[in-house]
Coordinates of C-alpha atoms and ligand atoms in Angstrom, one line a residue:
X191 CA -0.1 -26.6 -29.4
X192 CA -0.9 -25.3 -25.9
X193 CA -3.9 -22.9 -26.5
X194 CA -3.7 -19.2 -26.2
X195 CA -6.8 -17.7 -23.9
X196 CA -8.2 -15.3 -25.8
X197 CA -6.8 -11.9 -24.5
X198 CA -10.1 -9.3 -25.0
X199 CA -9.6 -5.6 -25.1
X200 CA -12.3 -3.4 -25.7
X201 CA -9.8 -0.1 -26.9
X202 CA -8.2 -1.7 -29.6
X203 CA -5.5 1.2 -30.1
X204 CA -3.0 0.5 -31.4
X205 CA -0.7 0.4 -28.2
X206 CA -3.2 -2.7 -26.9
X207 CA -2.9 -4.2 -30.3
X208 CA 1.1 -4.4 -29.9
X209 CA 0.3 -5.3 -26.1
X210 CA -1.8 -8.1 -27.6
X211 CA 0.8 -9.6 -30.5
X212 CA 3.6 -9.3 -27.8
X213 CA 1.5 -11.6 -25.8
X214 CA 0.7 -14.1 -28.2
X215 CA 4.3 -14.1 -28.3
X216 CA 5.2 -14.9 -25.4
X217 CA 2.3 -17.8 -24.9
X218 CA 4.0 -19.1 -27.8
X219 CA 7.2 -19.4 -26.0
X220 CA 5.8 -21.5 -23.2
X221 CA 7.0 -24.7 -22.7
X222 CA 4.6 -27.8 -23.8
X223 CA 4.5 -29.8 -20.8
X224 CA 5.2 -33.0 -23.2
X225 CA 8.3 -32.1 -24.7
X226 CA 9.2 -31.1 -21.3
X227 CA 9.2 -34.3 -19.7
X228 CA 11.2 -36.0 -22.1
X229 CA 14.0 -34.2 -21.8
X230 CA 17.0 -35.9 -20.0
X231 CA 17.0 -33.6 -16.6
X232 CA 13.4 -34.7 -16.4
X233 CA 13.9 -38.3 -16.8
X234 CA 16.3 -38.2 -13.7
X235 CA 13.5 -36.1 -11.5
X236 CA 10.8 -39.1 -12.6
X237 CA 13.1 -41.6 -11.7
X238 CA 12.6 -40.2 -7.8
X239 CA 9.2 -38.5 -8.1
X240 CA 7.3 -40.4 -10.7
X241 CA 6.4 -38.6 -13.9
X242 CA 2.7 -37.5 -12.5
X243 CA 4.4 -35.8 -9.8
X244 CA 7.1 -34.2 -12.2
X245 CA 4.5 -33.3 -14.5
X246 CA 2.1 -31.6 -11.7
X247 CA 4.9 -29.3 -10.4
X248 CA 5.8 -28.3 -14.3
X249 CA 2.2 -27.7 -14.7
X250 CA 1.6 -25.9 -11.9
X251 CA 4.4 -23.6 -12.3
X252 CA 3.7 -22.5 -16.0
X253 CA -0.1 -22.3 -14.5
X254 CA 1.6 -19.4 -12.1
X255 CA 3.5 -17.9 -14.8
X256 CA 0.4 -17.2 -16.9
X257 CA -1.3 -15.7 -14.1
X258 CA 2.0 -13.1 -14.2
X259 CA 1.4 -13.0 -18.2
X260 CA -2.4 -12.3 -17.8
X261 CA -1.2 -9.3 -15.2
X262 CA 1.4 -8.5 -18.0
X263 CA 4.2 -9.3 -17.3
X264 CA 7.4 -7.8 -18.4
X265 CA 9.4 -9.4 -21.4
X266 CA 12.9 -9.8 -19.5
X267 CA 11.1 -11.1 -16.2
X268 CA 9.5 -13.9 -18.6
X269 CA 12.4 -14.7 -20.1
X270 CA 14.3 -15.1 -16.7
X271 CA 11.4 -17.3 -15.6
X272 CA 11.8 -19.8 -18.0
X273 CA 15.1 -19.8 -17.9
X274 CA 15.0 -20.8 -13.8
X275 CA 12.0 -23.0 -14.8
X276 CA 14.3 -26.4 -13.8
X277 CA 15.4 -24.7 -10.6
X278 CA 11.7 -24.1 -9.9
X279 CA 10.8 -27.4 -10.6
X280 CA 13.2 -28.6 -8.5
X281 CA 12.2 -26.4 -5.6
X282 CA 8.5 -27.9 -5.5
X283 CA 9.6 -31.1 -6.0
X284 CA 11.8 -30.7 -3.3
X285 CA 8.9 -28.9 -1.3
X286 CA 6.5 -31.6 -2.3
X287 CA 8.9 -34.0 -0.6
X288 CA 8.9 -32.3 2.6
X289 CA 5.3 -32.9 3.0
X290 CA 5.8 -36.6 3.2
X291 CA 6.1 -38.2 6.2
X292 CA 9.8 -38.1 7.0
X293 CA 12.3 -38.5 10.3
X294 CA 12.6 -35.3 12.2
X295 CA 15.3 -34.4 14.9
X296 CA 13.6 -32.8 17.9
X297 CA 15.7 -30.1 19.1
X298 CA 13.1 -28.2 21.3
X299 CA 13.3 -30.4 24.5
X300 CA 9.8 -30.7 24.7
X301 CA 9.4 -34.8 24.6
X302 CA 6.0 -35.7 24.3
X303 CA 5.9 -33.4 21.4
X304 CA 2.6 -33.7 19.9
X305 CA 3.0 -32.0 16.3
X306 CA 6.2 -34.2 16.0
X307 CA 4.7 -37.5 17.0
X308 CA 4.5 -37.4 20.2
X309 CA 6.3 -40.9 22.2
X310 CA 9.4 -42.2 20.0
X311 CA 8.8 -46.1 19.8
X312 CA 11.6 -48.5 21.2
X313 CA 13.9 -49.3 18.4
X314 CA 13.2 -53.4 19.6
X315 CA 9.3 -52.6 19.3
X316 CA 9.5 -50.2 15.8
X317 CA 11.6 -52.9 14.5
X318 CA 9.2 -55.9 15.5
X319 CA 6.3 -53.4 14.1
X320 CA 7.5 -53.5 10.8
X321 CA 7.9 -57.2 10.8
X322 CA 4.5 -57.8 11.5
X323 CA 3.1 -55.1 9.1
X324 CA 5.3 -56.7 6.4
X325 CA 3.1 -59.8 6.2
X326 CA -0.1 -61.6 7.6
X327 CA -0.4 -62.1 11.5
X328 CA -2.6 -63.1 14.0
X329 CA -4.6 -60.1 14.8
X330 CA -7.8 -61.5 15.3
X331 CA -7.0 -65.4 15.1
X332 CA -6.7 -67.4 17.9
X333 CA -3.9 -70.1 17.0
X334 CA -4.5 -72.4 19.5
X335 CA -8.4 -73.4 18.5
X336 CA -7.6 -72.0 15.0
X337 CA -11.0 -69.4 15.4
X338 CA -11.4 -66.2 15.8
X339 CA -9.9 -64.0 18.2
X340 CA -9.7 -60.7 19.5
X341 CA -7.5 -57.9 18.8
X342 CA -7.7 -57.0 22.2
X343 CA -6.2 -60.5 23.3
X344 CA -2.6 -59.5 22.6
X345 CA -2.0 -57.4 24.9
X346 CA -5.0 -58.0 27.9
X347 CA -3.0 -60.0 30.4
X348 CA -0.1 -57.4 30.0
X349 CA -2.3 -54.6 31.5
X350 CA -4.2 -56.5 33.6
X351 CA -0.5 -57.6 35.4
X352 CA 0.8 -54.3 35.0
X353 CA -2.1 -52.0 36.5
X354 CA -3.8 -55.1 38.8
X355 CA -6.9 -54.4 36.5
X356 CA -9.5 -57.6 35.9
X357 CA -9.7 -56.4 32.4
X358 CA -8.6 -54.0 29.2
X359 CA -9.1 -53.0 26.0
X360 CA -7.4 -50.6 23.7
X361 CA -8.8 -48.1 21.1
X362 CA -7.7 -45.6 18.2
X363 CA -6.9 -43.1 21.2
X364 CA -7.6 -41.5 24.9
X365 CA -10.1 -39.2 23.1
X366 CA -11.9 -42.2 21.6
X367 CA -11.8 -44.2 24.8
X368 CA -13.5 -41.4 27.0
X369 CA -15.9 -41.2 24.2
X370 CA -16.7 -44.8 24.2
X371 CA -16.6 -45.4 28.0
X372 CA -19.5 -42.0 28.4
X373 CA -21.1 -43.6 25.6
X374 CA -21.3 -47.2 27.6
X375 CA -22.1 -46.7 30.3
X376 CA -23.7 -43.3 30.7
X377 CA -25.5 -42.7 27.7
X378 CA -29.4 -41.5 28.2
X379 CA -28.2 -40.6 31.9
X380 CA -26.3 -37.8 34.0
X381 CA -22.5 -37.8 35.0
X382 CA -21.4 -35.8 37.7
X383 CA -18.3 -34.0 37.0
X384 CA -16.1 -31.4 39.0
X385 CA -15.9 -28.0 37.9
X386 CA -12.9 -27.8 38.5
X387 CA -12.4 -30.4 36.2
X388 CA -14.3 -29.5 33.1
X389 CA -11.3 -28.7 30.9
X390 CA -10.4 -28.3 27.2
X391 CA -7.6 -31.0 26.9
X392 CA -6.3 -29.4 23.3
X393 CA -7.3 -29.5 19.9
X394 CA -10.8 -29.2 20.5
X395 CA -11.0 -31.7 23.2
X396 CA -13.3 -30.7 25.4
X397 CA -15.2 -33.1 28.4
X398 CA -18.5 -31.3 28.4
X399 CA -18.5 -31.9 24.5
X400 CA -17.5 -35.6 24.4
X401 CA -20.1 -35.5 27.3
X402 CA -22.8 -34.8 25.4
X403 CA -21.3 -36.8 22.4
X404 CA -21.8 -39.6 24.3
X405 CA -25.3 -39.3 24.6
X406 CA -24.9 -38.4 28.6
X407 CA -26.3 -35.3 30.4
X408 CA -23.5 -33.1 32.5
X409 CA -24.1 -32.5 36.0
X410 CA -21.6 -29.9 37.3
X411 CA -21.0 -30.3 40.8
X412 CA -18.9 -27.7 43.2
X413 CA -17.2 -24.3 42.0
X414 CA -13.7 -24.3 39.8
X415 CA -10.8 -24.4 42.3
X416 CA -13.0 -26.7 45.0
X417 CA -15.6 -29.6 45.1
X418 CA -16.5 -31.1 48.3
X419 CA -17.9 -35.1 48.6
X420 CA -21.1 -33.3 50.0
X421 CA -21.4 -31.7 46.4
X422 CA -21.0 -34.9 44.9
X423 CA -24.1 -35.9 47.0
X424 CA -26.7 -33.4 46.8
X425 CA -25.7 -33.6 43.3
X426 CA -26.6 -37.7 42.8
X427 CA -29.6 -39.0 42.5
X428 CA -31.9 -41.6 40.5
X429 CA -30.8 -40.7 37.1
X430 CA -26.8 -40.4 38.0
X431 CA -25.0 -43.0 35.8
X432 CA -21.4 -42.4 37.3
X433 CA -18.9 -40.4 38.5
X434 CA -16.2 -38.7 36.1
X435 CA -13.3 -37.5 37.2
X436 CA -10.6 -36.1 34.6
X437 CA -6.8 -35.4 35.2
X438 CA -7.1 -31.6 34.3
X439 CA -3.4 -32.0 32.4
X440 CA -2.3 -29.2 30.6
X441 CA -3.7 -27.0 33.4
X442 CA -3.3 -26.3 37.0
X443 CA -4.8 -24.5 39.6
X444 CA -2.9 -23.7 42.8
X445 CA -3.8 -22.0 46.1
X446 CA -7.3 -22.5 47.9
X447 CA -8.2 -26.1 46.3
X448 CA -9.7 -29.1 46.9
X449 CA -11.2 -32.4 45.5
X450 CA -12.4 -35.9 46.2
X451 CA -10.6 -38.5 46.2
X452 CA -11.6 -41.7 44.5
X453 CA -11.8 -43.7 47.8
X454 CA -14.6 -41.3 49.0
X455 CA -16.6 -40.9 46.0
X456 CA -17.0 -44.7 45.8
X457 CA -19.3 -44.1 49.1
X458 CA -21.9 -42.9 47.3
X459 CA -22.7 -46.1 45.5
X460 CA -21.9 -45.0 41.8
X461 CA -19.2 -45.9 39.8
X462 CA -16.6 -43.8 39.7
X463 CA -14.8 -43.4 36.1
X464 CA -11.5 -41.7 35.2
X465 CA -9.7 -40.0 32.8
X466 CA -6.2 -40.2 33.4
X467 CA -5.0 -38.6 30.7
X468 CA -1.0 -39.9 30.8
X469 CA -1.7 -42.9 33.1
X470 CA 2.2 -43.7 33.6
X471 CA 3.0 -46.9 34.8
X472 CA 5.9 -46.0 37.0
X473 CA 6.0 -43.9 39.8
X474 CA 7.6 -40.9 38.8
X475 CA 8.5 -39.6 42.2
X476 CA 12.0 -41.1 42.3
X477 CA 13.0 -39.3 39.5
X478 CA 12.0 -35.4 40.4
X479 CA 8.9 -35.4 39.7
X480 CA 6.0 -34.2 41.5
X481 CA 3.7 -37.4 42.7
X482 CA 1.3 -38.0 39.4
X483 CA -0.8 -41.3 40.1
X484 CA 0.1 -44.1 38.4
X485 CA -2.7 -46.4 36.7
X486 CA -2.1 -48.9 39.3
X487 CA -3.0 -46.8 42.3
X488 CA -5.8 -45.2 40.3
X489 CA -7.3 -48.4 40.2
X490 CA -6.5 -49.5 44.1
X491 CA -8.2 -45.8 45.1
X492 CA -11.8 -47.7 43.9
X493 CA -11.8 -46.2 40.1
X494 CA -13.7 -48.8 38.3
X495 CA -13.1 -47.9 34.8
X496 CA -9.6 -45.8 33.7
X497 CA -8.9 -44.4 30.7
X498 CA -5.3 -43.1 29.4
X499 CA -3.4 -42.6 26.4
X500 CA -0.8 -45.0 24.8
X501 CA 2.0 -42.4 23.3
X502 CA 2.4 -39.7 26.6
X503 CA 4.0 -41.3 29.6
X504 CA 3.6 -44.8 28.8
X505 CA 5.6 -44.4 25.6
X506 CA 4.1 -46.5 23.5
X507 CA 2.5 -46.1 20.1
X508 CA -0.9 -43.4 19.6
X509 CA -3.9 -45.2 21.4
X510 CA -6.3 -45.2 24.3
X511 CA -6.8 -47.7 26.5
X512 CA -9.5 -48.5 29.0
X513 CA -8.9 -50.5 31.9
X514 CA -11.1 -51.7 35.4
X515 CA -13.6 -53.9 36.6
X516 CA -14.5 -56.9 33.7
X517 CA -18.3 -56.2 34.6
X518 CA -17.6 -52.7 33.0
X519 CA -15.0 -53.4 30.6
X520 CA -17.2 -56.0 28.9
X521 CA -20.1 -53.6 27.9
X522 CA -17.5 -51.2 26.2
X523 CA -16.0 -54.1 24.7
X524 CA -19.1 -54.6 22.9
X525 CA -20.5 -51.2 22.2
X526 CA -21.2 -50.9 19.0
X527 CA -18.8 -47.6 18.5
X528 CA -16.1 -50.0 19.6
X529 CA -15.8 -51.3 16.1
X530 CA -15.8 -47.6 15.0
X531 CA -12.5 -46.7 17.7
X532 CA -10.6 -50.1 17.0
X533 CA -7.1 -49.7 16.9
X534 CA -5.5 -50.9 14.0
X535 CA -2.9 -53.9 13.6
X536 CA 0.1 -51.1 14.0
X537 CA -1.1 -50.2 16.9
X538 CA -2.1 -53.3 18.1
X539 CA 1.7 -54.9 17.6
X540 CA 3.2 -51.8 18.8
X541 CA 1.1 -51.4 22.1
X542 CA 1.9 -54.7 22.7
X543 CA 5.6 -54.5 22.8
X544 CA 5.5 -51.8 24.5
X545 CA 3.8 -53.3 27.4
X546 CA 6.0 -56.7 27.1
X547 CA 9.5 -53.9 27.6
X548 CA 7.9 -53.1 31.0
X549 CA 6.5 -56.5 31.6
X550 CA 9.9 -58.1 31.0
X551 CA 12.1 -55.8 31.9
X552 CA 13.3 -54.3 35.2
X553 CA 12.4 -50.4 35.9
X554 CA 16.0 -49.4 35.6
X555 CA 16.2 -51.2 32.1
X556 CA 12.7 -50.4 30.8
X557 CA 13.9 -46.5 31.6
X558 CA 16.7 -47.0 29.5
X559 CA 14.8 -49.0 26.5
X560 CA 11.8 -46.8 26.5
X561 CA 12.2 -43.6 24.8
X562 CA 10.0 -41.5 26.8
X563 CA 11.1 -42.5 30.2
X564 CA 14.7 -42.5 29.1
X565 CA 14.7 -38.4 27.8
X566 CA 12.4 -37.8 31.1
X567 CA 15.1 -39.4 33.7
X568 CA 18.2 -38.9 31.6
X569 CA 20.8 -36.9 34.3
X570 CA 21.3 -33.4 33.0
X571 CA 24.7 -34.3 33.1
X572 CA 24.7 -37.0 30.3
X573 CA 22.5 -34.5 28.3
X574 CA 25.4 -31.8 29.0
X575 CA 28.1 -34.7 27.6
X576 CA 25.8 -34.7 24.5
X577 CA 25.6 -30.9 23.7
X578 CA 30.0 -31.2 24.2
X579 CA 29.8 -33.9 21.3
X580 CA 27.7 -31.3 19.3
X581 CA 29.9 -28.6 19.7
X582 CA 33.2 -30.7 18.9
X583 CA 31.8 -31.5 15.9
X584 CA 30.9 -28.6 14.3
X585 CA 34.0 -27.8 12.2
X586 CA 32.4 -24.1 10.3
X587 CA 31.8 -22.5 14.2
X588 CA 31.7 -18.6 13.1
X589 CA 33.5 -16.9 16.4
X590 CA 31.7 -16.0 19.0
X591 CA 28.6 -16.8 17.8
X592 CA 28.1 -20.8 18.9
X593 CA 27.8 -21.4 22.7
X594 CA 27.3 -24.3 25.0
X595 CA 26.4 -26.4 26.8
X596 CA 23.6 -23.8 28.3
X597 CA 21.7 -24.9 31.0
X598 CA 18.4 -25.2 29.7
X599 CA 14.7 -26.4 31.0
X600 CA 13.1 -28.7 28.7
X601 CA 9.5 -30.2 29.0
X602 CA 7.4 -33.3 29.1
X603 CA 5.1 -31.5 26.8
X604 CA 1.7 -33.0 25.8
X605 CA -0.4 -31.8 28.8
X606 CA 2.0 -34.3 30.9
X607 CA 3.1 -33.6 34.2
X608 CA 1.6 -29.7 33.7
X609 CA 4.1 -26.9 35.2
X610 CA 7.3 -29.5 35.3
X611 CA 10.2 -28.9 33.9
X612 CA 13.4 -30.9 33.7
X613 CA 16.9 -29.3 34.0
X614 CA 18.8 -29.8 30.7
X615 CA 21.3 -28.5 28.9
X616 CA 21.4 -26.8 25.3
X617 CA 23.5 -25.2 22.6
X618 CA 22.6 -21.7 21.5
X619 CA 23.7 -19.6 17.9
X620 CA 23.7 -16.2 18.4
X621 CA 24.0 -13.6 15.1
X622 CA 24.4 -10.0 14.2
X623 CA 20.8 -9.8 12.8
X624 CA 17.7 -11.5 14.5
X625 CA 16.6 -12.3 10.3
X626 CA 19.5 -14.4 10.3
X627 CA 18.1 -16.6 12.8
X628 CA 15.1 -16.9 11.3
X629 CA 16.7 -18.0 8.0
X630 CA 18.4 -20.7 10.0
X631 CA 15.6 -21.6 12.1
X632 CA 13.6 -22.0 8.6
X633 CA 16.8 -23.9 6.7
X634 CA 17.0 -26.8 9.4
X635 CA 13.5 -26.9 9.1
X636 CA 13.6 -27.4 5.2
X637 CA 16.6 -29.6 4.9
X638 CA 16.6 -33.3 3.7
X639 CA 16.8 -34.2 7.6
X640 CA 14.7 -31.5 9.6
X641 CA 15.6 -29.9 12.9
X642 CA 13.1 -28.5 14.4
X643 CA 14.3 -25.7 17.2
X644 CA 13.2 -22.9 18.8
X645 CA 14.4 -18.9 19.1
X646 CA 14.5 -17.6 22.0
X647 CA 16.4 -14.3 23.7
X648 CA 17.3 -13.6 20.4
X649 CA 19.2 -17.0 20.1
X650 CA 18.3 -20.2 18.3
X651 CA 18.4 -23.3 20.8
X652 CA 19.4 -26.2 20.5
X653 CA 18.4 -28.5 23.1
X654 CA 19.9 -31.5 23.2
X655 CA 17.3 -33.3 25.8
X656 CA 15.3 -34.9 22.8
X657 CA 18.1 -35.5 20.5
X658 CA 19.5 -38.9 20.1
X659 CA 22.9 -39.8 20.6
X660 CA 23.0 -41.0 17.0
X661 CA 21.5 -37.7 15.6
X662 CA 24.7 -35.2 16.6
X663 CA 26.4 -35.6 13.3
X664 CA 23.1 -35.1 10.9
X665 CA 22.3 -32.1 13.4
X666 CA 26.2 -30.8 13.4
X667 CA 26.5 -30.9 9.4
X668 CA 23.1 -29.5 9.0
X669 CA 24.6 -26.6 11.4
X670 CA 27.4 -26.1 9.6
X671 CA 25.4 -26.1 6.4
X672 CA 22.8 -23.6 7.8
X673 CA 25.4 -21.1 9.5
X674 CA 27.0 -21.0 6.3
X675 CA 24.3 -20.2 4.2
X676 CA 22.4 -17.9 6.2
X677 CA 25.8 -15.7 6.9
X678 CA 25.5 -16.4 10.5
X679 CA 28.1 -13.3 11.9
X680 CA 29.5 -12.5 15.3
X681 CA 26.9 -11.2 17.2
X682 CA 29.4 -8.8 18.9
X683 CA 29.2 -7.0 15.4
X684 CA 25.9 -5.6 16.0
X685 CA 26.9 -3.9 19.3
X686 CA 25.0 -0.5 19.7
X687 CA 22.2 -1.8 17.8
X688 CA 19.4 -2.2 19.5
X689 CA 17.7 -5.5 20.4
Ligands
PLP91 C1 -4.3 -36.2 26.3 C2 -5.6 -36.3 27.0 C3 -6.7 -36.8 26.3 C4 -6.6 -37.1 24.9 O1 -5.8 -38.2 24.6 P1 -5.3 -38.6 23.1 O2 -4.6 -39.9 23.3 O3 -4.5 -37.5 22.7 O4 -6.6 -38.7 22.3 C5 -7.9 -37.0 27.0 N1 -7.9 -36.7 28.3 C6 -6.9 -36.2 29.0 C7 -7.0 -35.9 30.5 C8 -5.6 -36.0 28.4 O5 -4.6 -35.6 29.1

């Protein structure tokens, strides 16, 4: 028997008394987990959840249903809730599911979207990933002397070709690899840094913190929008370890600015480290973009030491990776937090391919192959054939309330090339109630293959930028499912309200 809390009433009237027995009752009428479980609905959950999983969601909704019985709950309203208890079930099962890591279809056209993953792997290099995972490798075995290697070793002569550095190393991520580098070779000394660049990157990111983390003292040099070299030198002096310099990403400043270039700040005799943030490996220039220096030229500008991330422009998997002078590069490589911001063997394999699709490939292929170049340089026009596709497959189109293709801006998102957007095009629905948009919003959201999309002008969008070729039909029946459902209505049929 489950047990029934003792229910305490200080007035025993009689109307409490009867409160009390009818109670009693209805404890008695709880389900026993136990007998539950063994009933044949239940054996079919276990089969895909496991039977502690099944067991934890029945538990956890009888726990809420006493809570209602302890507020008193009405007899029909308990007798209902038991009676939907395997719908519930269901539900958080269903719920708990969600929480798992699954796929997710990207409809908001922002591409390096950090909260969804940020840089899509090359199918060639996901594939190759899981090979490796799948077994032993050689992560940190040298085959050829049969000792031990480095991790580091896989992918070092692909950076050093790529960027014309004299040596790399990767870690867990950018933030890490600012970290480590401060830590190296600044630690117990000052850094002078811009104001201008002294910027929160995101998620509590922030250079005078990792600074300071790193055991190095701040010298702010110059005002916000400009620093002059001259700041730079009245600023150096016996105890100056380096030079920082940070790409100020996510933000911009415009008007009445100036900084230093790397070439100049190499005259004052320090070593001049940067932050790259993106550090793409192709200039971006020929495809719209506004110049952003590539790693390369960062490098032949004098930095000694860069730093950038492995999943924004490069496309590759999450990671940080430092790259410069061997002198420098060396005494990271054996910092002691080094062994605290390895990258693991996932990262190791995927960073690798990565760099062998540029290494091997020609640009024009490697933006094909790559997933984050390709949505970045993909003509509007093939994006615009894409949202047609969409459209010709949904087969449930309420009238008048699907339209497309929209032109539409979409975003490299993830503090990359700040303020630039990329023409696109998108497919909008369009209802008599703005709560109907929500509901769909929230149902291709919670479906077995989530879409994740914004509103906007009272108008879901669908942009079909970040969408794969390959996704259209999930995405189209999911639409169909989703207008159905939520009663998605001619918008027309609101006229005169307001909004
Ligand atoms: C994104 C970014 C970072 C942090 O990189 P993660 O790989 O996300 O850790 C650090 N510095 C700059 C300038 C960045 O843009």
């Amino acid at each position: 028997m489950w047990s029934v809390p003792d229910i305490r009433f200080p007035d025993r009237s009689r109307e409490t008394e009867r409160f009390a027995d009818k109670m009693s009752n209805l404890y008695r009428k709880l389900p026993k987990v136990d007998i539950y479980l063994e009933r044949e609905e239940c054996r079919e959950w276990i089969a895909v959840y496991g039977r502690y999983q099944v067991a934890d969601v029945i538990r956890e909704a009888l726990q809420e249903l006493r809570m209602q019985m302890r507020n008193g709950i009405k007899e029909e309203d308990f007798s209902r809730t038991i009676q939907n208890l395997d719908a519930e079930v269901v539900r958080r099962l269903r719920q708990k599911k969600r929480q798992r890591m699954i796929p997710v279809i990207n409809a908001t056209g922002i591409i390096l979207h950090t909260n969804l993953g940020r840089a899509p792997l090359p199918s060639e290099a996901a594939g190759r990933v899981a090979e490796i995972l799948g077994g032993y490798s050689n992560l940190e075995y040298d085959l050829e002397t049969g000792r031990r290697g480095e991790r580091s070793s896989h992918f070092e002569d692909l950076l050093c070709s790529l960027t014309g550095a004299e040596a790399a190393v990767a870690v867990n991520n950018n933030a890490a690899a600012v970290l480590l580098m401060v830590s190296a070779l600044c630690s117990g000394r000052e850094v002078l840094i811009s104001r201008g660049e002294l910027v929160e990157i995101g998620g509590k990111f922030r250079i005078p913190e990792v600074v300071a983390q790193g055991g190095a003292v701040l010298r702010e040099v110059g005002t916000t929008n400009k620093t002059h070299w001259e700041d730079y030198a009245r600023a150096a002096g016996d105890n100056t370890a380096a030079v920082l310099k940070v790409h100020t990403s996510n933000f911009r400043i415009e008007g009445f600015t100036e900084s230093v270039p790397t070439d100049r700040l190499k005259m004052l005799g320090f070593p001049v480290l940067e932050d790259l943030g993106s550090g793409c490996l192709y200039p971006l220039e020929h495809y719209g973009f506004r110049h952003e220096p590539t790693v390369r030229e960062a490098l032949e500008r004098g930095a000694d030491v860069v730093c950038f991330s492995g999943d924004k422009l490069l496309g590759g998997p999450q990671a940080g990776i430092l790259a410069g002078k061997k002198k420098y590069i060396d005494i990271i490589r054996c910092h002691p937090l080094m062994r605290a911001v390895r990258p693991d063997k996932c990262t190791v394999a995927a960073l690798e391919l990565t760099l062998e699709m540029y290494a091997r490939c020609r640009e024009d292929e490697a933006v094909e192959r790559i997933p984050v170049l390709r949505m970045l340089t993909e003509p509007a026009g093939t994006v615009r054939g894409r949202a047609e596709r969409l459209l010709e497959m949904l087969t449930k189109r309420p009238p008048f309330c699907v339209e497309g293709p929209i032109p539409s801006l979409a975003e490299p998102g993830g503090g990359s090339l700040p303020g630039q957007q990329i023409p696109s095009f998108c497919v909008t629905v369009g209802a008599d109630r703005e709560e109907r948009l929500m509901e769909l919003e929230a149902y291709l959201r919670k479906g077995d293959h989530p879409v994740v999309v914004r509103i906007a002008d009272h108008h879901l969008v669908i942009d079909l930028r970040t969408v794969r070729e390959e996704e259209t039909g999930t995405l189209a029946a999911a639409l169909d499912g989703g207008m159905e459902v939520c009663g998605i209505k001619d918008p027309a049929a609101a006229a005169g309200m307001p909004g």
